[in-house]
């Protein structure tokens, strides 16, 4: 029933779950991404927060900071939500749902960063949040232009039409995903490592990486 | 050939560019937050230009994302600036001591006559006014419980629509009453937000 016209990236579909026009699907490529997100979400669920060690340079002294799981409840929750959003974005077969899940990843990353009550970390979270709010404009704008020009948002149908998405929509979505989901572009990440909460920070990296891989696949397919 | 969609899109994109330039030039953090929200509104305008039912359905999730980001960022801003302690200066004028009861009774009564979401909004406005005028040593748990049960009734009404549609009138009444209670309860909580201990 469903055919991806270009199988160079996605490959054969393994599982298809249609909700009317919205079709969630897995190809070998997205399955790998999905499993990756799943594994890291499980790590976030089951791991204990690590204790941060500060080394005093020039001496042998090491200071261990005491971090309890209770302090990190919110970050754990946000990391898990981020994992689910990533899984949703990876499995989504709909351009608009993809952009929505990417924005959700953005909100969750703000949550992971902002849970630390420290001025420089909050500052980083705030700046990241401003960027991710601005990034919703190209993100949703790209999806809207796609809908207006092609009349559909389903990646399946877009892959079937020959000149599917206009290049401007592709460019806008790419810029949007960069701004929204791909945290490495921001100082927020550098600031993060000065805050406790090791296993949860990983979720930011994982989701950024997976968002990037998925958006490349979508751009090449449609 | 330029059709209406292209004209609208060009205008919206000009607005986006103006907003982005403003966001780059602005240094005040709270102003940047407001400008970012402005940019999101222009994103909604781009979606709305499609002008179909589907676009309408897409605007709501876009709006929700925008509002959630705005709320999260405002909280971050308040925490960073240490603005968490409320400003304790209740708004008092004489009419707030005498008028709330009668106006609340009128609005709630009219809201019950209207029923449904509109009625809930009208009755809720009355409740907000009442709570803002009067002292509010109310039982928030009770209001929340009423709201929760009302939601459950609302869902039950939907199931009646789907499973036994013959009883649609009962379901309409149930849903109308429940949504009235729910919206009223939710809105009345706004009137109690003065930064006290329980709020």
mmCIF file of C-alpha atoms in Angstrom:
data_model
loop_
_atom_site.group_PDB
_atom_site.id
_atom_site.type_symbol
_atom_site.label_atom_id
_atom_site.label_comp_id
_atom_site.label_asym_id
_atom_site.label_seq_id
_atom_site.Cartn_x
_atom_site.Cartn_y
_atom_site.Cartn_z
ATOM 1 C CA UNK A 1 0.000 0.000 0.000
ATOM 2 C CA UNK A 2 2.710 2.440 0.940
ATOM 3 C CA UNK A 3 5.780 2.922 -1.158
ATOM 4 C CA UNK A 4 8.781 5.078 -0.536
ATOM 5 C CA UNK A 5 9.921 6.139 -3.991
ATOM 6 C CA UNK A 6 13.517 6.603 -2.990
ATOM 7 C CA UNK A 7 14.850 3.616 -1.140
ATOM 8 C CA UNK A 8 18.407 4.869 -1.132
ATOM 9 C CA UNK A 9 18.221 6.178 2.410
ATOM 10 C CA UNK A 10 15.166 4.745 4.085
ATOM 11 C CA UNK A 11 15.200 1.270 2.614
ATOM 12 C CA UNK A 12 12.359 -1.198 2.751
ATOM 13 C CA UNK A 13 9.589 -0.419 5.208
ATOM 14 C CA UNK A 14 9.423 -2.829 8.091
ATOM 15 C CA UNK A 15 6.322 -1.670 9.889
ATOM 16 C CA UNK A 16 3.585 0.773 8.980
ATOM 17 C CA UNK A 17 0.980 2.219 11.311
ATOM 18 C CA UNK A 18 -1.500 4.385 9.398
ATOM 19 C CA UNK A 19 -3.776 6.890 11.129
ATOM 20 C CA UNK A 20 -5.585 8.189 8.092
ATOM 21 C CA UNK A 21 -3.147 10.475 6.309
ATOM 22 C CA UNK A 22 -0.629 10.302 9.100
ATOM 23 C CA UNK A 23 1.442 7.182 8.631
ATOM 24 C CA UNK A 24 4.055 6.239 11.176
ATOM 25 C CA UNK A 25 6.575 3.938 9.626
ATOM 26 C CA UNK A 26 9.849 2.221 10.298
ATOM 27 C CA UNK A 27 12.569 1.567 7.803
ATOM 28 C CA UNK A 28 15.846 -0.150 8.753
ATOM 29 C CA UNK A 29 17.356 3.322 9.043
ATOM 30 C CA UNK A 30 14.705 4.806 11.328
ATOM 31 C CA UNK A 31 14.475 1.568 13.305
ATOM 32 C CA UNK A 32 18.140 1.904 14.147
ATOM 33 C CA UNK A 33 17.585 5.502 15.246
ATOM 34 C CA UNK A 34 14.506 4.499 17.239
ATOM 35 C CA UNK A 35 16.342 1.732 19.081
ATOM 36 C CA UNK A 36 19.179 4.125 19.836
ATOM 37 C CA UNK A 37 16.756 6.624 21.385
ATOM 38 C CA UNK A 38 15.007 3.811 23.270
ATOM 39 C CA UNK A 39 18.251 2.499 24.760
ATOM 40 C CA UNK A 40 19.282 5.930 25.954
ATOM 41 C CA UNK A 41 15.836 6.623 27.385
ATOM 42 C CA UNK A 42 16.128 3.386 29.353
ATOM 43 C CA UNK A 43 19.550 4.469 30.556
ATOM 44 C CA UNK A 44 18.027 7.720 31.771
ATOM 45 C CA UNK A 45 15.224 5.852 33.506
ATOM 46 C CA UNK A 46 17.379 3.347 35.350
ATOM 47 C CA UNK A 47 20.699 5.035 35.974
ATOM 48 C CA UNK A 48 21.587 6.867 39.145
ATOM 49 C CA UNK A 49 23.011 10.380 38.938
ATOM 50 C CA UNK A 50 26.761 10.380 39.004
ATOM 51 C CA UNK A 51 28.713 12.283 41.580
ATOM 52 C CA UNK A 52 30.673 15.166 40.219
ATOM 53 C CA UNK A 53 34.342 15.318 41.113
ATOM 54 C CA UNK A 54 36.350 18.509 41.161
ATOM 55 C CA UNK A 55 40.090 18.168 40.965
ATOM 56 C CA UNK A 56 42.204 20.818 42.620
ATOM 57 C CA UNK A 57 45.000 21.355 40.138
ATOM 58 C CA UNK A 58 48.551 20.978 41.376
ATOM 59 C CA UNK A 59 47.521 18.870 44.331
ATOM 60 C CA UNK A 60 46.143 15.422 44.919
ATOM 61 C CA UNK A 61 42.913 16.773 46.359
ATOM 62 C CA UNK A 62 39.586 15.729 44.889
ATOM 63 C CA UNK A 63 36.261 17.158 45.999
ATOM 64 C CA UNK A 64 33.192 15.022 45.555
ATOM 65 C CA UNK A 65 29.913 16.894 45.252
ATOM 66 C CA UNK A 66 26.972 15.154 46.829
ATOM 67 C CA UNK A 67 24.157 14.843 44.309
ATOM 68 C CA UNK A 68 21.009 12.978 45.263
ATOM 69 C CA UNK A 69 18.479 11.557 42.883
ATOM 70 C CA UNK A 70 15.800 13.713 44.424
ATOM 71 C CA UNK A 71 17.444 16.888 43.180
ATOM 72 C CA UNK A 72 17.497 15.494 39.696
ATOM 73 C CA UNK A 73 13.888 14.251 39.539
ATOM 74 C CA UNK A 74 12.876 16.971 37.147
ATOM 75 C CA UNK A 75 15.867 16.512 34.902
ATOM 76 C CA UNK A 76 15.247 12.782 34.787
ATOM 77 C CA UNK A 77 11.619 13.372 33.857
ATOM 78 C CA UNK A 78 12.621 15.856 31.181
ATOM 79 C CA UNK A 79 15.267 13.508 29.836
ATOM 80 C CA UNK A 80 12.699 10.715 29.541
ATOM 81 C CA UNK A 81 10.233 13.053 27.853
ATOM 82 C CA UNK A 82 13.009 14.115 25.508
ATOM 83 C CA UNK A 83 13.650 10.460 24.678
ATOM 84 C CA UNK A 84 9.991 9.866 23.885
ATOM 85 C CA UNK A 85 9.865 13.002 21.740
ATOM 86 C CA UNK A 86 12.915 11.803 19.859
ATOM 87 C CA UNK A 87 11.338 8.408 19.284
ATOM 88 C CA UNK A 88 8.188 10.116 18.048
ATOM 89 C CA UNK A 89 10.142 12.318 15.650
ATOM 90 C CA UNK A 90 12.054 9.338 14.330
ATOM 91 C CA UNK A 91 8.952 7.225 13.724
ATOM 92 C CA UNK A 92 6.763 10.013 12.361
ATOM 93 C CA UNK A 93 5.848 9.838 8.704
ATOM 94 C CA UNK A 94 4.346 13.291 8.600
ATOM 95 C CA UNK A 95 6.270 16.520 8.102
ATOM 96 C CA UNK A 96 4.210 18.543 10.521
ATOM 97 C CA UNK A 97 4.296 15.878 13.235
ATOM 98 C CA UNK A 98 8.033 15.722 12.760
ATOM 99 C CA UNK A 99 8.345 19.462 13.303
ATOM 100 C CA UNK A 100 6.109 19.267 16.359
ATOM 101 C CA UNK A 101 8.202 16.497 17.875
ATOM 102 C CA UNK A 102 11.327 18.503 17.148
ATOM 103 C CA UNK A 103 9.854 21.475 19.009
ATOM 104 C CA UNK A 104 9.002 19.129 21.869
ATOM 105 C CA UNK A 105 12.625 18.026 21.934
ATOM 106 C CA UNK A 106 13.549 21.693 22.122
ATOM 107 C CA UNK A 107 11.224 22.301 25.092
ATOM 108 C CA UNK A 108 12.566 19.201 26.865
ATOM 109 C CA UNK A 109 16.165 20.303 26.333
ATOM 110 C CA UNK A 110 15.306 23.669 27.878
ATOM 111 C CA UNK A 111 13.829 21.715 30.790
ATOM 112 C CA UNK A 112 16.924 19.561 31.218
ATOM 113 C CA UNK A 113 19.190 22.591 31.188
ATOM 114 C CA UNK A 114 17.013 24.860 33.274
ATOM 115 C CA UNK A 115 16.543 22.496 36.213
ATOM 116 C CA UNK A 116 19.856 23.628 37.670
ATOM 117 C CA UNK A 117 19.536 26.555 40.044
ATOM 118 C CA UNK A 118 22.697 28.263 38.967
ATOM 119 C CA UNK A 119 22.855 31.631 37.320
ATOM 120 C CA UNK A 120 25.138 30.821 34.412
ATOM 121 C CA UNK A 121 23.261 27.630 33.568
ATOM 122 C CA UNK A 122 19.934 29.462 33.688
ATOM 123 C CA UNK A 123 21.409 32.119 31.478
ATOM 124 C CA UNK A 124 22.459 29.509 28.953
ATOM 125 C CA UNK A 125 19.017 27.898 29.111
ATOM 126 C CA UNK A 126 17.372 31.251 28.556
ATOM 127 C CA UNK A 127 19.448 32.039 25.497
ATOM 128 C CA UNK A 128 18.903 28.573 24.109
ATOM 129 C CA UNK A 129 15.184 29.004 24.695
ATOM 130 C CA UNK A 130 15.108 32.286 22.774
ATOM 131 C CA UNK A 131 16.824 30.605 19.838
ATOM 132 C CA UNK A 132 14.485 27.639 19.923
ATOM 133 C CA UNK A 133 11.458 29.948 20.018
ATOM 134 C CA UNK A 134 12.776 31.831 17.014
ATOM 135 C CA UNK A 135 13.522 28.532 15.295
ATOM 136 C CA UNK A 136 9.859 27.547 15.338
ATOM 137 C CA UNK A 137 9.290 30.178 12.654
ATOM 138 C CA UNK A 138 11.354 28.484 9.902
ATOM 139 C CA UNK A 139 10.318 25.065 11.211
ATOM 140 C CA UNK A 140 6.557 25.556 11.023
ATOM 141 C CA UNK A 141 6.950 27.941 8.106
ATOM 142 C CA UNK A 142 8.678 25.232 6.087
ATOM 143 C CA UNK A 143 5.981 22.708 6.922
ATOM 144 C CA UNK A 144 3.269 25.227 6.030
ATOM 145 C CA UNK A 145 4.869 26.070 2.677
ATOM 146 C CA UNK A 146 5.140 22.351 1.946
ATOM 147 C CA UNK A 147 1.450 21.922 2.620
ATOM 148 C CA UNK A 148 0.530 24.963 0.549
ATOM 149 C CA UNK A 149 2.548 23.942 -2.513
ATOM 150 C CA UNK A 150 2.072 20.168 -2.543
ATOM 151 C CA UNK A 151 -1.221 19.782 -0.721
ATOM 152 C CA UNK A 152 0.038 17.058 1.552
ATOM 153 C CA UNK A 153 2.276 16.621 4.570
ATOM 154 C CA UNK A 154 2.695 12.868 4.442
ATOM 155 C CA UNK A 155 6.266 11.855 3.693
ATOM 156 C CA UNK A 156 4.915 8.813 1.829
ATOM 157 C CA UNK A 157 2.965 10.943 -0.593
ATOM 158 C CA UNK A 158 5.693 13.555 -0.862
ATOM 159 C CA UNK A 159 8.155 10.824 -1.771
ATOM 160 C CA UNK A 160 5.812 9.686 -4.537
ATOM 161 C CA UNK A 161 5.455 13.103 -6.205
ATOM 162 C CA UNK A 162 8.372 13.973 -8.476
ATOM 163 C CA UNK A 163 9.250 17.586 -7.550
ATOM 164 C CA UNK A 164 7.974 17.160 -4.045
ATOM 165 C CA UNK A 165 8.999 19.840 -1.588
ATOM 166 C CA UNK A 166 10.146 23.244 -2.830
ATOM 167 C CA UNK A 167 13.770 23.850 -1.915
ATOM 168 C CA UNK A 168 12.828 26.854 0.188
ATOM 169 C CA UNK A 169 10.669 24.668 2.442
ATOM 170 C CA UNK A 170 13.493 22.153 2.780
ATOM 171 C CA UNK A 171 15.936 24.899 3.673
ATOM 172 C CA UNK A 172 13.551 26.402 6.209
ATOM 173 C CA UNK A 173 12.920 23.061 7.908
ATOM 174 C CA UNK A 174 16.640 22.360 8.029
ATOM 175 C CA UNK A 175 17.331 25.749 9.632
ATOM 176 C CA UNK A 176 14.462 25.188 12.045
ATOM 177 C CA UNK A 177 15.713 21.778 13.120
ATOM 178 C CA UNK A 178 19.203 23.197 13.570
ATOM 179 C CA UNK A 179 17.878 25.939 15.800
ATOM 180 C CA UNK A 180 15.404 23.842 17.702
ATOM 181 C CA UNK A 181 16.739 20.379 18.213
ATOM 182 C CA UNK A 182 20.444 20.545 17.676
ATOM 183 C CA UNK A 183 21.835 21.955 20.857
ATOM 184 C CA UNK A 184 25.549 21.642 19.903
ATOM 185 C CA UNK A 185 25.337 25.032 18.277
ATOM 186 C CA UNK A 186 24.943 26.728 21.611
ATOM 187 C CA UNK A 187 27.016 27.615 24.572
ATOM 188 C CA UNK A 188 24.259 25.952 26.582
ATOM 189 C CA UNK A 189 26.060 22.666 26.188
ATOM 190 C CA UNK A 190 29.347 23.924 27.520
ATOM 191 C CA UNK A 191 27.579 25.414 30.505
ATOM 192 C CA UNK A 192 25.762 22.183 31.094
ATOM 193 C CA UNK A 193 28.852 20.262 31.983
ATOM 194 C CA UNK A 194 29.472 22.581 34.865
ATOM 195 C CA UNK A 195 26.208 21.390 36.367
ATOM 196 C CA UNK A 196 25.624 18.016 38.000
ATOM 197 C CA UNK A 197 23.438 15.380 36.382
ATOM 198 C CA UNK A 198 25.488 13.256 34.059
ATOM 199 C CA UNK A 199 23.169 10.614 32.596
ATOM 200 C CA UNK A 200 20.491 13.136 31.706
ATOM 201 C CA UNK A 201 22.712 15.499 29.817
ATOM 202 C CA UNK A 202 23.485 12.660 27.408
ATOM 203 C CA UNK A 203 19.891 12.791 26.245
ATOM 204 C CA UNK A 204 20.546 16.247 24.774
ATOM 205 C CA UNK A 205 23.370 14.898 22.642
ATOM 206 C CA UNK A 206 21.455 11.806 21.619
ATOM 207 C CA UNK A 207 18.344 13.713 20.613
ATOM 208 C CA UNK A 208 20.349 16.300 18.672
ATOM 209 C CA UNK A 209 22.214 13.601 16.788
ATOM 210 C CA UNK A 210 19.062 11.633 16.003
ATOM 211 C CA UNK A 211 17.168 14.758 14.931
ATOM 212 C CA UNK A 212 19.949 15.600 12.551
ATOM 213 C CA UNK A 213 20.102 12.111 11.058
ATOM 214 C CA UNK A 214 16.351 11.985 10.666
ATOM 215 C CA UNK A 215 16.033 15.401 9.044
ATOM 216 C CA UNK A 216 18.737 14.456 6.554
ATOM 217 C CA UNK A 217 16.757 11.331 5.690
ATOM 218 C CA UNK A 218 13.560 13.339 5.221
ATOM 219 C CA UNK A 219 15.313 15.943 3.081
ATOM 220 C CA UNK A 220 16.751 13.243 0.838
ATOM 221 C CA UNK A 221 13.507 11.266 0.578
ATOM 222 C CA UNK A 222 10.998 13.977 -0.267
ATOM 223 C CA UNK B 1 1.785 35.834 -11.711
ATOM 224 C CA UNK B 2 1.356 36.634 -8.051
ATOM 225 C CA UNK B 3 -1.647 35.183 -6.307
ATOM 226 C CA UNK B 4 -2.992 36.068 -2.877
ATOM 227 C CA UNK B 5 -1.045 33.341 -1.143
ATOM 228 C CA UNK B 6 2.264 34.660 -2.506
ATOM 229 C CA UNK B 7 1.407 38.230 -1.509
ATOM 230 C CA UNK B 8 0.472 37.129 2.003
ATOM 231 C CA UNK B 9 3.581 35.001 2.255
ATOM 232 C CA UNK B 10 5.813 37.899 1.208
ATOM 233 C CA UNK B 11 4.201 40.189 3.771
ATOM 234 C CA UNK B 12 4.517 37.548 6.496
ATOM 235 C CA UNK B 13 8.163 36.944 5.600
ATOM 236 C CA UNK B 14 8.869 40.680 5.754
ATOM 237 C CA UNK B 15 7.316 40.674 9.233
ATOM 238 C CA UNK B 16 9.510 37.702 10.152
ATOM 239 C CA UNK B 17 12.622 39.487 8.924
ATOM 240 C CA UNK B 18 11.739 42.635 10.883
ATOM 241 C CA UNK B 19 11.199 40.514 14.012
ATOM 242 C CA UNK B 20 14.478 38.682 13.576
ATOM 243 C CA UNK B 21 16.406 41.914 13.087
ATOM 244 C CA UNK B 22 14.733 43.267 16.209
ATOM 245 C CA UNK B 23 15.683 40.097 18.102
ATOM 246 C CA UNK B 24 19.309 40.494 17.042
ATOM 247 C CA UNK B 25 19.485 44.168 17.984
ATOM 248 C CA UNK B 26 17.686 43.883 21.303
ATOM 249 C CA UNK B 27 19.784 43.460 24.428
ATOM 250 C CA UNK B 28 17.188 43.536 27.173
ATOM 251 C CA UNK B 29 16.326 39.922 28.001
ATOM 252 C CA UNK B 30 12.663 40.429 28.741
ATOM 253 C CA UNK B 31 12.241 42.362 25.515
ATOM 254 C CA UNK B 32 13.944 39.566 23.612
ATOM 255 C CA UNK B 33 11.483 37.119 25.116
ATOM 256 C CA UNK B 34 8.551 39.202 23.936
ATOM 257 C CA UNK B 35 10.081 39.594 20.472
ATOM 258 C CA UNK B 36 10.581 35.826 20.269
ATOM 259 C CA UNK B 37 6.908 35.374 21.050
ATOM 260 C CA UNK B 38 6.120 37.886 18.299
ATOM 261 C CA UNK B 39 8.151 35.758 15.900
ATOM 262 C CA UNK B 40 6.066 32.723 16.837
ATOM 263 C CA UNK B 41 2.908 34.652 16.073
ATOM 264 C CA UNK B 42 4.269 35.347 12.610
ATOM 265 C CA UNK B 43 4.956 31.615 12.220
ATOM 266 C CA UNK B 44 1.287 31.018 12.998
ATOM 267 C CA UNK B 45 0.421 33.614 10.377
ATOM 268 C CA UNK B 46 2.451 31.676 7.800
ATOM 269 C CA UNK B 47 0.493 28.531 8.638
ATOM 270 C CA UNK B 48 -2.798 30.420 8.634
ATOM 271 C CA UNK B 49 -2.123 31.680 5.095
ATOM 272 C CA UNK B 50 -2.839 28.195 3.764
ATOM 273 C CA UNK B 51 -6.429 28.887 4.791
ATOM 274 C CA UNK B 52 -7.765 25.359 4.899
ATOM 275 C CA UNK B 53 -9.252 23.309 7.721
ATOM 276 C CA UNK B 54 -6.004 21.391 7.944
ATOM 277 C CA UNK B 55 -4.095 24.640 8.500
ATOM 278 C CA UNK B 56 -6.509 25.438 11.301
ATOM 279 C CA UNK B 57 -5.792 22.064 12.837
ATOM 280 C CA UNK B 58 -2.057 22.733 12.591
ATOM 281 C CA UNK B 59 -2.250 26.142 14.230
ATOM 282 C CA UNK B 60 -3.406 24.788 17.580
ATOM 283 C CA UNK B 61 -0.390 22.502 18.183
ATOM 284 C CA UNK B 62 1.863 25.297 16.966
ATOM 285 C CA UNK B 63 0.239 27.657 19.425
ATOM 286 C CA UNK B 64 0.588 25.135 22.247
ATOM 287 C CA UNK B 65 4.288 24.681 21.534
ATOM 288 C CA UNK B 66 4.793 28.434 21.447
ATOM 289 C CA UNK B 67 2.947 29.027 24.695
ATOM 290 C CA UNK B 68 4.755 26.201 26.484
ATOM 291 C CA UNK B 69 8.119 27.588 25.409
ATOM 292 C CA UNK B 70 7.076 31.077 26.449
ATOM 293 C CA UNK B 71 5.969 29.855 29.879
ATOM 294 C CA UNK B 72 9.122 27.821 30.400
ATOM 295 C CA UNK B 73 11.311 30.758 29.461
ATOM 296 C CA UNK B 74 9.375 33.156 31.686
ATOM 297 C CA UNK B 75 9.875 30.788 34.617
ATOM 298 C CA UNK B 76 13.586 30.569 33.818
ATOM 299 C CA UNK B 77 13.762 34.333 33.673
ATOM 300 C CA UNK B 78 11.986 34.724 37.022
ATOM 301 C CA UNK B 79 14.230 32.134 38.662
ATOM 302 C CA UNK B 80 17.380 33.667 37.234
ATOM 303 C CA UNK B 81 16.471 37.155 38.331
ATOM 304 C CA UNK B 82 15.262 35.947 41.724
ATOM 305 C CA UNK B 83 11.791 37.371 41.208
ATOM 306 C CA UNK B 84 9.959 34.529 42.915
ATOM 307 C CA UNK B 85 8.687 36.403 45.948
ATOM 308 C CA UNK B 86 5.300 37.923 45.087
ATOM 309 C CA UNK B 87 4.618 41.609 45.327
ATOM 310 C CA UNK B 88 2.223 41.851 48.254
ATOM 311 C CA UNK B 89 0.039 44.752 47.405
ATOM 312 C CA UNK B 90 -3.555 43.648 46.947
ATOM 313 C CA UNK B 91 -5.692 45.822 44.778
ATOM 314 C CA UNK B 92 -8.358 47.406 46.992
ATOM 315 C CA UNK B 93 -11.085 49.837 46.062
ATOM 316 C CA UNK B 94 -14.420 50.164 47.794
ATOM 317 C CA UNK B 95 -16.510 48.563 45.094
ATOM 318 C CA UNK B 96 -14.512 45.373 45.535
ATOM 319 C CA UNK B 97 -16.003 45.009 49.024
ATOM 320 C CA UNK B 98 -19.611 45.482 48.060
ATOM 321 C CA UNK B 99 -20.099 44.448 44.442
ATOM 322 C CA UNK B 100 -18.523 40.963 44.061
ATOM 323 C CA UNK B 101 -21.322 38.922 45.599
ATOM 324 C CA UNK B 102 -24.154 40.354 43.570
ATOM 325 C CA UNK B 103 -22.182 40.453 40.319
ATOM 326 C CA UNK B 104 -20.913 36.913 40.871
ATOM 327 C CA UNK B 105 -24.468 35.683 41.517
ATOM 328 C CA UNK B 106 -25.731 37.354 38.348
ATOM 329 C CA UNK B 107 -22.886 36.034 36.195
ATOM 330 C CA UNK B 108 -22.981 32.509 37.607
ATOM 331 C CA UNK B 109 -26.757 32.383 37.207
ATOM 332 C CA UNK B 110 -26.532 33.582 33.622
ATOM 333 C CA UNK B 111 -23.704 31.121 32.991
ATOM 334 C CA UNK B 112 -25.818 28.218 34.220
ATOM 335 C CA UNK B 113 -28.620 29.297 31.875
ATOM 336 C CA UNK B 114 -26.170 29.398 28.966
ATOM 337 C CA UNK B 115 -24.470 26.113 29.984
ATOM 338 C CA UNK B 116 -21.626 24.581 28.041
ATOM 339 C CA UNK B 117 -18.268 26.210 27.445
ATOM 340 C CA UNK B 118 -19.663 29.729 26.999
ATOM 341 C CA UNK B 119 -21.657 29.424 30.205
ATOM 342 C CA UNK B 120 -18.577 28.181 31.992
ATOM 343 C CA UNK B 121 -16.621 31.179 30.806
ATOM 344 C CA UNK B 122 -19.342 33.586 31.945
ATOM 345 C CA UNK B 123 -19.761 31.907 35.325
ATOM 346 C CA UNK B 124 -15.996 31.668 35.677
ATOM 347 C CA UNK B 125 -15.665 35.405 35.117
ATOM 348 C CA UNK B 126 -18.095 35.942 37.966
ATOM 349 C CA UNK B 127 -16.107 33.587 40.194
ATOM 350 C CA UNK B 128 -12.840 35.315 39.331
ATOM 351 C CA UNK B 129 -14.339 38.644 40.284
ATOM 352 C CA UNK B 130 -15.676 37.176 43.531
ATOM 353 C CA UNK B 131 -12.374 35.657 44.568
ATOM 354 C CA UNK B 132 -10.466 38.790 43.614
ATOM 355 C CA UNK B 133 -12.778 40.971 45.650
ATOM 356 C CA UNK B 134 -13.230 38.754 48.686
ATOM 357 C CA UNK B 135 -10.616 37.097 50.812
ATOM 358 C CA UNK B 136 -9.793 33.690 49.490
ATOM 359 C CA UNK B 137 -9.360 31.193 52.261
ATOM 360 C CA UNK B 138 -11.054 28.668 50.013
ATOM 361 C CA UNK B 139 -10.490 24.975 49.706
ATOM 362 C CA UNK B 140 -8.542 24.637 46.479
ATOM 363 C CA UNK B 141 -8.635 20.859 46.709
ATOM 364 C CA UNK B 142 -12.434 20.979 46.571
ATOM 365 C CA UNK B 143 -12.426 23.176 43.451
ATOM 366 C CA UNK B 144 -9.923 20.863 41.792
ATOM 367 C CA UNK B 145 -11.986 17.804 42.728
ATOM 368 C CA UNK B 146 -15.134 19.345 41.230
ATOM 369 C CA UNK B 147 -13.188 20.125 38.091
ATOM 370 C CA UNK B 148 -11.841 16.577 37.910
ATOM 371 C CA UNK B 149 -15.260 14.951 38.312
ATOM 372 C CA UNK B 150 -16.668 17.342 35.736
ATOM 373 C CA UNK B 151 -14.013 16.243 33.295
ATOM 374 C CA UNK B 152 -14.899 12.603 33.953
ATOM 375 C CA UNK B 153 -18.572 13.327 33.257
ATOM 376 C CA UNK B 154 -17.594 15.086 30.063
ATOM 377 C CA UNK B 155 -15.707 12.021 28.875
ATOM 378 C CA UNK B 156 -18.635 9.792 29.883
ATOM 379 C CA UNK B 157 -20.840 11.975 27.702
ATOM 380 C CA UNK B 158 -18.511 11.394 24.759
ATOM 381 C CA UNK B 159 -18.685 7.654 25.298
ATOM 382 C CA UNK B 160 -22.473 7.858 25.316
ATOM 383 C CA UNK B 161 -22.325 9.674 21.978
ATOM 384 C CA UNK B 162 -20.164 6.949 20.518
ATOM 385 C CA UNK B 163 -21.614 3.805 22.066
ATOM 386 C CA UNK B 164 -25.324 4.528 22.575
ATOM 387 C CA UNK B 165 -26.122 7.490 20.328
ATOM 388 C CA UNK B 166 -29.893 7.113 20.994
ATOM 389 C CA UNK B 167 -29.359 8.845 24.326
ATOM 390 C CA UNK B 168 -27.742 11.870 22.690
ATOM 391 C CA UNK B 169 -29.906 14.362 24.573
ATOM 392 C CA UNK B 170 -28.790 13.020 27.930
ATOM 393 C CA UNK B 171 -25.189 13.148 26.714
ATOM 394 C CA UNK B 172 -25.591 16.740 25.545
ATOM 395 C CA UNK B 173 -26.978 17.747 28.929
ATOM 396 C CA UNK B 174 -24.223 15.851 30.745
ATOM 397 C CA UNK B 175 -21.472 17.365 28.617
ATOM 398 C CA UNK B 176 -22.972 20.860 28.847
ATOM 399 C CA UNK B 177 -23.261 20.724 32.622
ATOM 400 C CA UNK B 178 -19.864 19.135 33.094
ATOM 401 C CA UNK B 179 -18.021 21.576 30.883
ATOM 402 C CA UNK B 180 -19.810 24.398 32.674
ATOM 403 C CA UNK B 181 -18.561 23.149 36.051
ATOM 404 C CA UNK B 182 -15.098 22.443 34.709
ATOM 405 C CA UNK B 183 -14.508 25.777 33.042
ATOM 406 C CA UNK B 184 -15.973 27.631 36.003
ATOM 407 C CA UNK B 185 -13.758 25.783 38.466
ATOM 408 C CA UNK B 186 -10.648 26.276 36.386
ATOM 409 C CA UNK B 187 -11.286 29.940 35.768
ATOM 410 C CA UNK B 188 -12.161 30.647 39.380
ATOM 411 C CA UNK B 189 -8.667 29.517 40.329
ATOM 412 C CA UNK B 190 -7.286 32.491 38.390
ATOM 413 C CA UNK B 191 -9.002 34.828 40.818
ATOM 414 C CA UNK B 192 -7.158 33.243 43.716
ATOM 415 C CA UNK B 193 -3.685 33.659 42.239
ATOM 416 C CA UNK B 194 -2.189 36.223 44.514
ATOM 417 C CA UNK B 195 0.971 34.414 45.408
ATOM 418 C CA UNK B 196 -0.163 33.121 48.792
ATOM 419 C CA UNK B 197 1.133 29.983 50.441
ATOM 420 C CA UNK B 198 -1.110 27.494 48.692
ATOM 421 C CA UNK B 199 -1.177 29.004 45.264
#
